[in-house]
Amino acid sequence: MTKTKKIAVIPGDGIGVDVTQEAMKVLENIQKIHDLPLDVRHFDYGAERYLKDGTTMPEDQVEDFRNNYDAIFIGALGDPRVPDMTHARDILLGLRFKLDLFANYRPVKLTDRKLCPLKDKTEVDVDFVVFRENTEGLYVGMGGNFKKGTPDEIATQEDVNTRKGVERIIRYAFEFAQRRNRPKVTMSDKSNALRFGHDLWLRTFEDVGEDYPNIEKQHIYVDALTMQMVKRPEQFEVIVTCNMFGDIVTDLGAQIQGGLGLAASGNINPESTSMFEPVHGSAPKYAGKNVANPLAAILTLGLMLDYLGFSEANALVEKAVVQAISTDNTTRDLGGKLGTKEVGDFICKKITEFAS
Ligand code: NAD
Ligand code: IPM
Ligand code: MN
């Protein structure tokens, strides 16, 4: 019998709460029908808790997640009442760093051509994955201020790139390409301007690439990458890039697959507890209004189930999402008329139908 998988759920802030509720409804529905051995626990970390008692995440929580959980599902973090994002840095970035979730896996896949803003592009043209380095770069929080708040202020923000860190994400991208029969890996940097950090990326890509003679290698500067993602997205299979550029290009990637309401992601450490979250944020203006699109969260749930070894459950989720889109059982952002909850209900209904 498969061992019970333990999942921690952090709905977080804003629409994170709304979309997580739907993803969990879908999970309960799948569990009822397919009897998946899952043990789900909820955690209230987020702005509300932080404002109430000052807790971002208790000291021992990371250890608990690392030792006792197989995966974490997180909705979104970000609240206008906490403008400096202290809680989000501790929770979201804290988990990425402390669990060493070095591979941020962000698939860009168009499910229905009617959602693509690019002229004449179809499902076969927009189908690639981005691996964003997730533990280094400009995100490490090294730097500081001098003469803060004065006209002479100096602010520095260090861009940290280690050979080990760069090598492992590039290797992970090549391994993924090999496993999934993707014929090409594209590495994107800005090594023409950033002659230290990104020269390391370029040299590492050339070195690691030698171990994968059957995979085509492409190097592209990040400014040109954004242009090519719009002009000829069909040329991409697997893109690997640094933390900052990965953040930016995956919002662009989200839009060419139909919008942030459809973009799923996983923060992976193959040897530890991994974390799954939609690419979108907490969209505060939509919070609690039953308008947020829950499909990114539901597809993220699918990624998590796939990662935990329940690939059939993921296939059901994907099939139900494709049907919701093709029949316009969607929220306003995708041109539909349903609310967040009704889309969740539709997905549950389809999954039940598939089983009978
Ligand atoms: P956002 O992704 O929250 O929203 C940008 C816009 O995209 C929204 O105004 C909305 O029009 C659209 N959108 C996003 N998700 C949607 C959905 N599910 N359904 C329908 N429309 C959707 O980005 P933002 O406005 O830049 O950030 C808001 C807050 O979220 C900030 O505090 C930011 O730091 C945070 N944030 C958190 C995460 C995360 O937790 N992973 C990711 C991005 C941003
Ligand atoms: C993302 C988000 C985060 C990031 C923010 C909320 C810190 O934009 O997951 O894409 O920059 O990584
Ligand atoms: Mn982002």
Short mmCIF file of C-alpha atoms and ligand atoms in Angstrom, two decimals:
data_model
loop_
_atom_site.label_atom_id
_atom_site.label_comp_id
_atom_site.label_asym_id
_atom_site.label_seq_id
_atom_site.Cartn_x
_atom_site.Cartn_y
_atom_site.Cartn_z
CA MET A 1 0.00 0.00 0.00
CA THR A 2 1.19 3.54 -0.76
CA LYS A 3 2.41 5.39 2.30
CA THR A 4 0.17 8.27 3.41
CA LYS A 5 1.47 11.59 2.11
CA LYS A 6 1.30 14.53 4.46
CA ILE A 7 0.44 17.93 3.02
CA ALA A 8 0.67 21.34 4.72
CA VAL A 9 -1.69 23.99 3.38
CA ILE A 10 -1.05 27.72 3.86
CA PRO A 11 -3.85 29.73 2.18
CA GLY A 12 -2.05 33.00 3.02
CA ASP A 13 -3.48 36.37 2.03
CA GLY A 14 -6.02 37.98 -0.31
CA ILE A 15 -7.21 35.75 -3.14
CA GLY A 16 -4.75 33.12 -1.90
CA VAL A 17 -7.50 32.21 0.57
CA ASP A 18 -10.23 32.10 -2.10
CA VAL A 19 -8.33 29.98 -4.60
CA THR A 20 -6.91 27.61 -1.96
CA GLN A 21 -10.43 26.90 -0.77
CA GLU A 22 -11.35 25.74 -4.27
CA ALA A 23 -8.16 23.72 -4.74
CA MET A 24 -8.87 21.96 -1.42
CA LYS A 25 -12.46 21.31 -2.44
CA VAL A 26 -11.15 19.64 -5.59
CA LEU A 27 -8.63 17.67 -3.55
CA GLU A 28 -11.33 16.40 -1.16
CA ASN A 29 -13.45 15.40 -4.14
CA ILE A 30 -10.60 13.45 -5.75
CA GLN A 31 -9.78 11.85 -2.42
CA LYS A 32 -13.37 10.68 -1.96
CA ILE A 33 -13.53 9.10 -5.40
CA HIS A 34 -10.02 7.72 -5.72
CA ASP A 35 -9.18 7.07 -2.11
CA LEU A 36 -5.81 8.83 -2.19
CA PRO A 37 -3.80 8.31 1.00
CA LEU A 38 -3.37 11.97 1.97
CA ASP A 39 -3.27 13.70 5.32
CA VAL A 40 -3.92 17.45 4.92
CA ARG A 41 -3.21 20.01 7.67
CA HIS A 42 -3.96 23.74 7.50
CA PHE A 43 -1.76 26.58 8.80
CA ASP A 44 -2.90 30.16 9.31
CA TYR A 45 0.40 31.94 8.50
CA GLY A 46 -0.13 35.20 6.64
CA ALA A 47 -0.81 38.91 7.18
CA GLU A 48 -3.81 38.41 9.48
CA ARG A 49 -1.85 36.23 11.91
CA TYR A 50 1.19 38.52 11.69
CA LEU A 51 -0.88 41.61 12.51
CA LYS A 52 -2.63 39.77 15.36
CA ASP A 53 0.32 38.32 17.27
CA GLY A 54 3.50 39.19 15.36
CA THR A 55 4.06 35.62 14.14
CA THR A 56 5.35 35.25 10.61
CA MET A 57 6.32 31.59 10.96
CA PRO A 58 7.38 29.99 14.22
CA GLU A 59 11.07 29.08 14.51
CA ASP A 60 10.50 25.33 14.57
CA GLN A 61 7.99 25.25 11.71
CA VAL A 62 10.55 24.77 8.95
CA GLU A 63 11.97 21.75 10.76
CA ASP A 64 8.47 20.34 11.17
CA PHE A 65 7.76 20.80 7.45
CA ARG A 66 11.12 19.29 6.53
CA ASN A 67 10.78 16.25 8.78
CA ASN A 68 7.08 15.52 8.79
CA TYR A 69 5.55 16.69 5.50
CA ASP A 70 5.82 15.56 1.90
CA ALA A 71 4.60 18.80 0.33
CA ILE A 72 3.37 22.29 1.10
CA PHE A 73 0.58 24.04 -0.81
CA ILE A 74 0.57 27.81 -0.52
CA GLY A 75 -2.07 30.24 -1.89
CA ALA A 76 -0.41 33.66 -2.06
CA LEU A 77 1.12 36.22 0.27
CA GLY A 78 0.95 39.98 0.21
CA ASP A 79 -1.27 42.45 2.03
CA PRO A 80 -1.39 46.25 1.77
CA ARG A 81 -1.40 46.42 5.59
CA VAL A 82 2.14 44.97 5.59
CA PRO A 83 3.79 47.13 2.91
CA ASP A 84 7.32 45.90 3.59
CA MET A 85 6.25 42.25 3.06
CA THR A 86 8.03 41.13 6.28
CA HIS A 87 5.69 38.16 6.69
CA ALA A 88 5.92 37.12 3.03
CA ARG A 89 9.69 37.23 3.13
CA ASP A 90 9.74 34.99 6.20
CA ILE A 91 7.09 32.58 4.95
CA LEU A 92 7.40 32.34 1.16
CA LEU A 93 11.04 33.27 0.61
CA GLY A 94 11.88 31.75 4.02
CA LEU A 95 10.58 28.35 2.94
CA ARG A 96 12.23 28.58 -0.49
CA PHE A 97 15.59 29.31 1.15
CA LYS A 98 15.44 27.20 4.29
CA LEU A 99 14.11 24.09 2.54
CA ASP A 100 16.62 24.79 -0.25
CA LEU A 101 13.88 24.59 -2.91
CA PHE A 102 16.30 25.43 -5.66
CA ALA A 103 14.21 24.59 -8.72
CA ASN A 104 11.21 26.79 -9.36
CA TYR A 105 9.31 24.85 -12.01
CA ARG A 106 6.90 27.03 -13.99
CA PRO A 107 5.23 25.41 -16.99
CA VAL A 108 3.94 27.68 -19.74
CA LYS A 109 1.29 25.76 -21.64
CA LEU A 110 -1.56 27.18 -23.67
CA THR A 111 -4.62 24.98 -23.19
CA ASP A 112 -6.92 26.76 -25.62
CA ARG A 113 -5.89 29.05 -28.48
CA LYS A 114 -8.77 31.44 -27.81
CA LEU A 115 -6.92 32.56 -24.65
CA CYS A 116 -3.64 33.41 -26.38
CA PRO A 117 -2.97 37.12 -26.93
CA LEU A 118 -0.38 36.30 -29.63
CA LYS A 119 -1.53 36.49 -33.24
CA ASP A 120 -1.85 33.11 -35.02
CA LYS A 121 -0.32 31.09 -32.16
CA THR A 122 -1.92 27.82 -31.06
CA GLU A 123 -1.55 25.14 -28.37
CA VAL A 124 1.48 23.60 -30.12
CA ASP A 125 3.32 26.93 -30.21
CA VAL A 126 3.08 27.81 -26.52
CA ASP A 127 4.30 24.76 -24.65
CA PHE A 128 7.52 25.05 -22.68
CA VAL A 129 8.74 25.09 -19.09
CA VAL A 130 10.82 27.63 -17.19
CA PHE A 131 13.21 26.64 -14.44
CA ARG A 132 13.89 29.64 -12.27
CA GLU A 133 16.84 29.44 -9.87
CA ASN A 134 15.15 29.89 -6.51
CA THR A 135 17.76 30.23 -3.76
CA GLU A 136 20.35 32.78 -4.94
CA GLY A 137 20.73 35.89 -7.07
CA LEU A 138 19.27 39.21 -6.07
CA TYR A 139 16.89 37.48 -3.67
CA VAL A 140 19.42 36.54 -0.98
CA GLY A 141 18.83 39.78 0.90
CA MET A 142 22.45 40.88 1.10
CA GLY A 143 23.10 44.60 0.98
CA GLY A 144 22.16 47.63 2.94
CA ASN A 145 21.61 51.34 3.17
CA PHE A 146 23.96 54.15 4.03
CA LYS A 147 22.60 57.59 4.92
CA LYS A 148 19.08 56.22 4.51
CA GLY A 149 16.41 58.82 3.93
CA THR A 150 18.90 61.57 3.07
CA PRO A 151 19.70 63.00 -0.37
CA ASP A 152 23.05 61.19 -0.15
CA GLU A 153 21.52 57.76 0.41
CA ILE A 154 23.31 54.72 -0.98
CA ALA A 155 21.50 51.39 -1.32
CA THR A 156 23.19 48.18 -2.39
CA GLN A 157 21.61 44.82 -3.24
CA GLU A 158 24.05 42.01 -3.88
CA ASP A 159 23.56 39.54 -6.72
CA VAL A 160 24.92 36.25 -5.40
CA ASN A 161 25.72 33.47 -7.89
CA THR A 162 27.60 30.37 -6.78
CA ARG A 163 29.07 27.73 -9.06
CA LYS A 164 27.20 25.04 -7.09
CA GLY A 165 23.90 26.88 -7.19
CA VAL A 166 24.10 27.73 -10.87
CA GLU A 167 25.29 24.26 -11.82
CA ARG A 168 22.53 22.40 -9.99
CA ILE A 169 19.67 24.36 -11.58
CA ILE A 170 21.19 24.08 -15.07
CA ARG A 171 21.75 20.34 -14.57
CA TYR A 172 18.20 19.96 -13.26
CA ALA A 173 16.90 21.61 -16.44
CA PHE A 174 18.96 19.28 -18.66
CA GLU A 175 17.85 16.21 -16.67
CA PHE A 176 14.22 17.30 -17.01
CA ALA A 177 14.66 17.78 -20.78
CA GLN A 178 16.16 14.31 -21.08
CA ARG A 179 13.45 12.63 -18.97
CA ARG A 180 10.57 14.33 -20.76
CA ASN A 181 12.03 14.07 -24.29
CA ARG A 182 12.33 17.79 -24.71
CA PRO A 183 14.99 18.28 -27.42
CA LYS A 184 16.39 21.64 -26.35
CA VAL A 185 17.50 23.68 -23.33
CA THR A 186 17.72 27.48 -23.48
CA MET A 187 19.74 29.38 -20.88
CA SER A 188 19.00 33.06 -20.49
CA ASP A 189 21.20 35.59 -18.74
CA LYS A 190 22.64 39.06 -19.18
CA SER A 191 26.30 38.09 -19.45
CA ASN A 192 27.02 40.86 -21.94
CA ALA A 193 26.52 43.41 -19.16
CA LEU A 194 26.93 41.41 -15.93
CA ARG A 195 30.47 40.25 -16.55
CA PHE A 196 30.99 38.41 -13.26
CA GLY A 197 27.79 36.76 -12.07
CA HIS A 198 26.31 36.00 -15.44
CA ASP A 199 29.59 35.07 -17.06
CA LEU A 200 29.53 32.29 -14.45
CA TRP A 201 26.12 31.24 -15.78
CA LEU A 202 27.40 31.17 -19.35
CA ARG A 203 30.53 29.15 -18.57
CA THR A 204 28.55 26.73 -16.38
CA PHE A 205 25.95 26.23 -19.12
CA GLU A 206 28.70 25.38 -21.60
CA ASP A 207 30.35 22.95 -19.14
CA VAL A 208 27.19 21.17 -18.03
CA GLY A 209 25.87 21.07 -21.60
CA GLU A 210 28.77 18.85 -22.60
CA ASP A 211 27.22 16.05 -20.54
CA TYR A 212 24.09 16.18 -22.71
CA PRO A 213 25.31 15.77 -26.30
CA ASN A 214 21.85 14.88 -27.63
CA ILE A 215 20.17 18.01 -26.34
CA GLU A 216 20.31 21.20 -28.35
CA LYS A 217 21.68 24.18 -26.43
CA GLN A 218 20.63 27.76 -26.93
CA HIS A 219 21.94 30.83 -25.15
CA ILE A 220 19.91 34.01 -25.28
CA TYR A 221 20.18 37.33 -23.46
CA VAL A 222 17.14 37.99 -21.31
CA ASP A 223 16.04 41.10 -23.18
CA ALA A 224 15.96 39.12 -26.42
CA LEU A 225 14.21 36.26 -24.60
CA THR A 226 11.23 38.43 -23.69
CA MET A 227 10.97 39.54 -27.32
CA GLN A 228 11.22 35.97 -28.64
CA MET A 229 8.64 34.65 -26.15
CA VAL A 230 6.18 36.96 -27.85
CA LYS A 231 7.46 36.59 -31.44
CA ARG A 232 8.28 32.89 -31.75
CA PRO A 233 7.40 31.02 -28.51
CA GLU A 234 7.40 27.73 -30.44
CA GLN A 235 11.22 27.71 -30.40
CA PHE A 236 11.30 27.06 -26.63
CA GLU A 237 11.19 23.73 -24.80
CA VAL A 238 13.01 24.24 -21.49
CA ILE A 239 14.27 27.63 -20.33
CA VAL A 240 16.62 27.98 -17.37
CA THR A 241 17.44 31.34 -15.82
CA CYS A 242 18.30 33.18 -12.62
CA ASN A 243 15.94 34.07 -9.79
CA MET A 244 15.13 37.65 -10.81
CA PHE A 245 14.77 37.06 -14.55
CA GLY A 246 12.76 33.91 -13.85
CA ASP A 247 10.28 35.93 -11.81
CA ILE A 248 9.81 38.43 -14.61
CA VAL A 249 9.67 36.11 -17.61
CA THR A 250 7.16 33.79 -15.92
CA ASP A 251 4.59 36.58 -15.60
CA LEU A 252 5.07 37.12 -19.34
CA GLY A 253 4.81 33.35 -19.79
CA ALA A 254 1.61 33.36 -17.75
CA GLN A 255 0.03 35.92 -20.04
CA ILE A 256 0.77 34.02 -23.26
CA GLN A 257 -0.89 30.92 -21.80
CA GLY A 258 -4.04 32.83 -20.89
CA GLY A 259 -3.14 34.92 -17.86
CA LEU A 260 -1.98 34.68 -14.27
CA GLY A 261 -5.20 32.91 -13.41
CA LEU A 262 -3.84 29.81 -15.17
CA ALA A 263 -0.15 29.71 -14.24
CA ALA A 264 0.96 26.96 -11.84
CA SER A 265 4.31 26.37 -10.19
CA GLY A 266 6.35 24.09 -7.97
CA ASN A 267 9.34 24.95 -5.77
CA ILE A 268 11.31 21.73 -5.85
CA ASN A 269 14.08 20.18 -3.83
CA PRO A 270 14.18 16.53 -4.94
CA GLU A 271 15.54 15.56 -1.52
CA SER A 272 13.26 17.56 0.73
CA THR A 273 9.70 18.77 1.21
CA SER A 274 8.68 20.67 -1.91
CA MET A 275 6.26 23.56 -2.09
CA PHE A 276 3.57 24.32 -4.67
CA GLU A 277 1.97 27.70 -5.38
CA PRO A 278 0.21 29.48 -8.21
CA VAL A 279 2.43 32.07 -9.94
CA HIS A 280 -0.03 34.88 -9.21
CA GLY A 281 -0.08 36.96 -6.06
CA SER A 282 -2.77 37.93 -3.57
CA ALA A 283 -4.53 40.45 -5.88
CA PRO A 284 -5.96 42.32 -2.84
CA LYS A 285 -8.62 44.18 -4.80
CA TYR A 286 -10.32 40.87 -5.67
CA ALA A 287 -9.96 39.24 -2.25
CA GLY A 288 -13.11 37.65 -0.84
CA LYS A 289 -15.25 38.78 -3.79
CA ASN A 290 -15.69 35.39 -5.46
CA VAL A 291 -14.09 36.67 -8.68
CA ALA A 292 -10.52 35.28 -8.59
CA ASN A 293 -9.74 32.53 -11.05
CA PRO A 294 -9.04 29.34 -9.06
CA LEU A 295 -7.67 27.37 -12.03
CA ALA A 296 -4.00 28.29 -11.43
CA ALA A 297 -4.37 26.97 -7.88
CA ILE A 298 -6.21 23.87 -9.10
CA LEU A 299 -3.52 23.18 -11.73
CA THR A 300 -0.93 23.74 -8.99
CA LEU A 301 -2.71 21.11 -6.93
CA GLY A 302 -2.38 18.83 -9.97
CA LEU A 303 1.38 19.48 -10.14
CA MET A 304 1.66 18.62 -6.47
CA LEU A 305 -0.30 15.38 -6.86
CA ASP A 306 1.85 14.44 -9.84
CA TYR A 307 4.99 15.15 -7.81
CA LEU A 308 3.67 12.98 -4.96
CA GLY A 309 3.20 10.09 -7.39
CA PHE A 310 -0.51 10.46 -8.16
CA SER A 311 -0.14 11.17 -11.86
CA GLU A 312 -3.62 9.82 -12.70
CA ALA A 313 -5.18 12.31 -10.33
CA ASN A 314 -3.22 15.09 -12.04
CA ALA A 315 -4.46 13.88 -15.44
CA LEU A 316 -8.04 14.17 -14.18
CA VAL A 317 -7.44 17.69 -12.91
CA GLU A 318 -5.91 18.77 -16.21
CA LYS A 319 -8.73 17.21 -18.22
CA ALA A 320 -11.36 18.97 -16.10
CA VAL A 321 -9.56 22.32 -16.46
CA VAL A 322 -9.37 21.93 -20.25
CA GLN A 323 -13.13 21.27 -20.28
CA ALA A 324 -13.90 24.25 -18.06
CA ILE A 325 -11.99 26.48 -20.49
CA SER A 326 -13.39 25.01 -23.71
CA THR A 327 -16.99 25.34 -22.43
CA ASP A 328 -16.43 28.81 -20.90
CA ASN A 329 -17.15 27.62 -17.38
CA THR A 330 -14.63 30.17 -16.21
CA THR A 331 -14.22 33.44 -14.31
CA ARG A 332 -14.31 36.90 -15.91
CA ASP A 333 -10.57 37.10 -16.61
CA LEU A 334 -11.00 34.23 -19.10
CA GLY A 335 -14.20 35.62 -20.58
CA GLY A 336 -16.56 33.47 -18.51
CA LYS A 337 -19.37 34.43 -16.15
CA LEU A 338 -18.76 32.17 -13.16
CA GLY A 339 -17.48 33.01 -9.72
CA THR A 340 -14.49 31.43 -8.00
CA LYS A 341 -16.64 28.89 -6.13
CA GLU A 342 -18.71 27.95 -9.17
CA VAL A 343 -15.56 27.18 -11.17
CA GLY A 344 -14.40 24.96 -8.30
CA ASP A 345 -17.80 23.23 -8.32
CA PHE A 346 -17.58 22.69 -12.08
CA ILE A 347 -14.15 21.06 -11.77
CA CYS A 348 -15.44 18.77 -8.99
CA LYS A 349 -18.49 17.82 -11.06
CA LYS A 350 -16.32 16.94 -14.08
CA ILE A 351 -13.93 14.86 -11.99
CA THR A 352 -16.90 12.95 -10.54
CA GLU A 353 -18.28 12.43 -14.07
CA PHE A 354 -14.95 11.09 -15.35
CA ALA A 355 -15.01 8.49 -12.57
CA SER A 356 -18.49 7.15 -13.30
P1 NAD B 1 -1.01 39.70 -8.53
O1 NAD B 1 -0.58 38.47 -9.24
O2 NAD B 1 -1.57 39.54 -7.18
O3 NAD B 1 -2.11 40.45 -9.41
C1 NAD B 1 -1.88 41.15 -10.61
C2 NAD B 1 -3.15 41.20 -11.42
O4 NAD B 1 -3.31 39.95 -12.10
C3 NAD B 1 -4.44 41.34 -10.59
O5 NAD B 1 -4.75 42.64 -10.32
C4 NAD B 1 -5.44 40.65 -11.47
O6 NAD B 1 -5.88 41.54 -12.47
C5 NAD B 1 -4.64 39.55 -12.12
N1 NAD B 1 -4.76 38.25 -11.40
C6 NAD B 1 -3.78 37.63 -10.71
N2 NAD B 1 -4.24 36.45 -10.24
C7 NAD B 1 -5.50 36.33 -10.64
C8 NAD B 1 -6.50 35.33 -10.49
N3 NAD B 1 -6.27 34.19 -9.83
N4 NAD B 1 -7.73 35.56 -11.02
C9 NAD B 1 -7.98 36.66 -11.71
N5 NAD B 1 -7.08 37.64 -11.91
C10 NAD B 1 -5.86 37.48 -11.38
O7 NAD B 1 0.25 40.70 -8.51
P2 NAD B 1 0.47 42.12 -7.83
O8 NAD B 1 -0.77 42.95 -7.92
O9 NAD B 1 1.71 42.63 -8.37
O10 NAD B 1 0.73 41.76 -6.29
C11 NAD B 1 -0.26 41.75 -5.26
C12 NAD B 1 0.40 41.22 -3.99
O11 NAD B 1 0.75 39.84 -4.17
C13 NAD B 1 1.70 41.93 -3.64
O12 NAD B 1 1.77 42.03 -2.24
C14 NAD B 1 2.78 41.02 -4.17
O13 NAD B 1 4.00 41.16 -3.51
C15 NAD B 1 2.14 39.65 -3.90
N6 NAD B 1 2.62 38.53 -4.73
C16 NAD B 1 2.67 37.31 -4.11
C17 NAD B 1 3.02 36.19 -4.83
C18 NAD B 1 3.06 34.87 -4.13
O14 NAD B 1 2.65 34.76 -2.99
N7 NAD B 1 3.52 33.81 -4.74
C19 NAD B 1 3.26 36.30 -6.21
C20 NAD B 1 3.16 37.55 -6.83
C21 NAD B 1 2.83 38.67 -6.08
C1 IPM B 2 6.58 35.03 -7.27
C2 IPM B 2 6.42 36.32 -6.49
C3 IPM B 2 7.47 36.42 -5.38
C4 IPM B 2 8.85 36.42 -6.04
C5 IPM B 2 7.30 37.65 -4.47
C6 IPM B 2 5.95 37.67 -3.79
C7 IPM B 2 8.38 37.77 -3.45
O1 IPM B 2 6.46 37.41 -7.35
O2 IPM B 2 6.55 33.94 -6.66
O3 IPM B 2 6.66 35.07 -8.51
O4 IPM B 2 9.34 37.47 -6.45
O5 IPM B 2 9.43 35.35 -6.13
MN MN B 3 6.38 36.87 -9.47
#
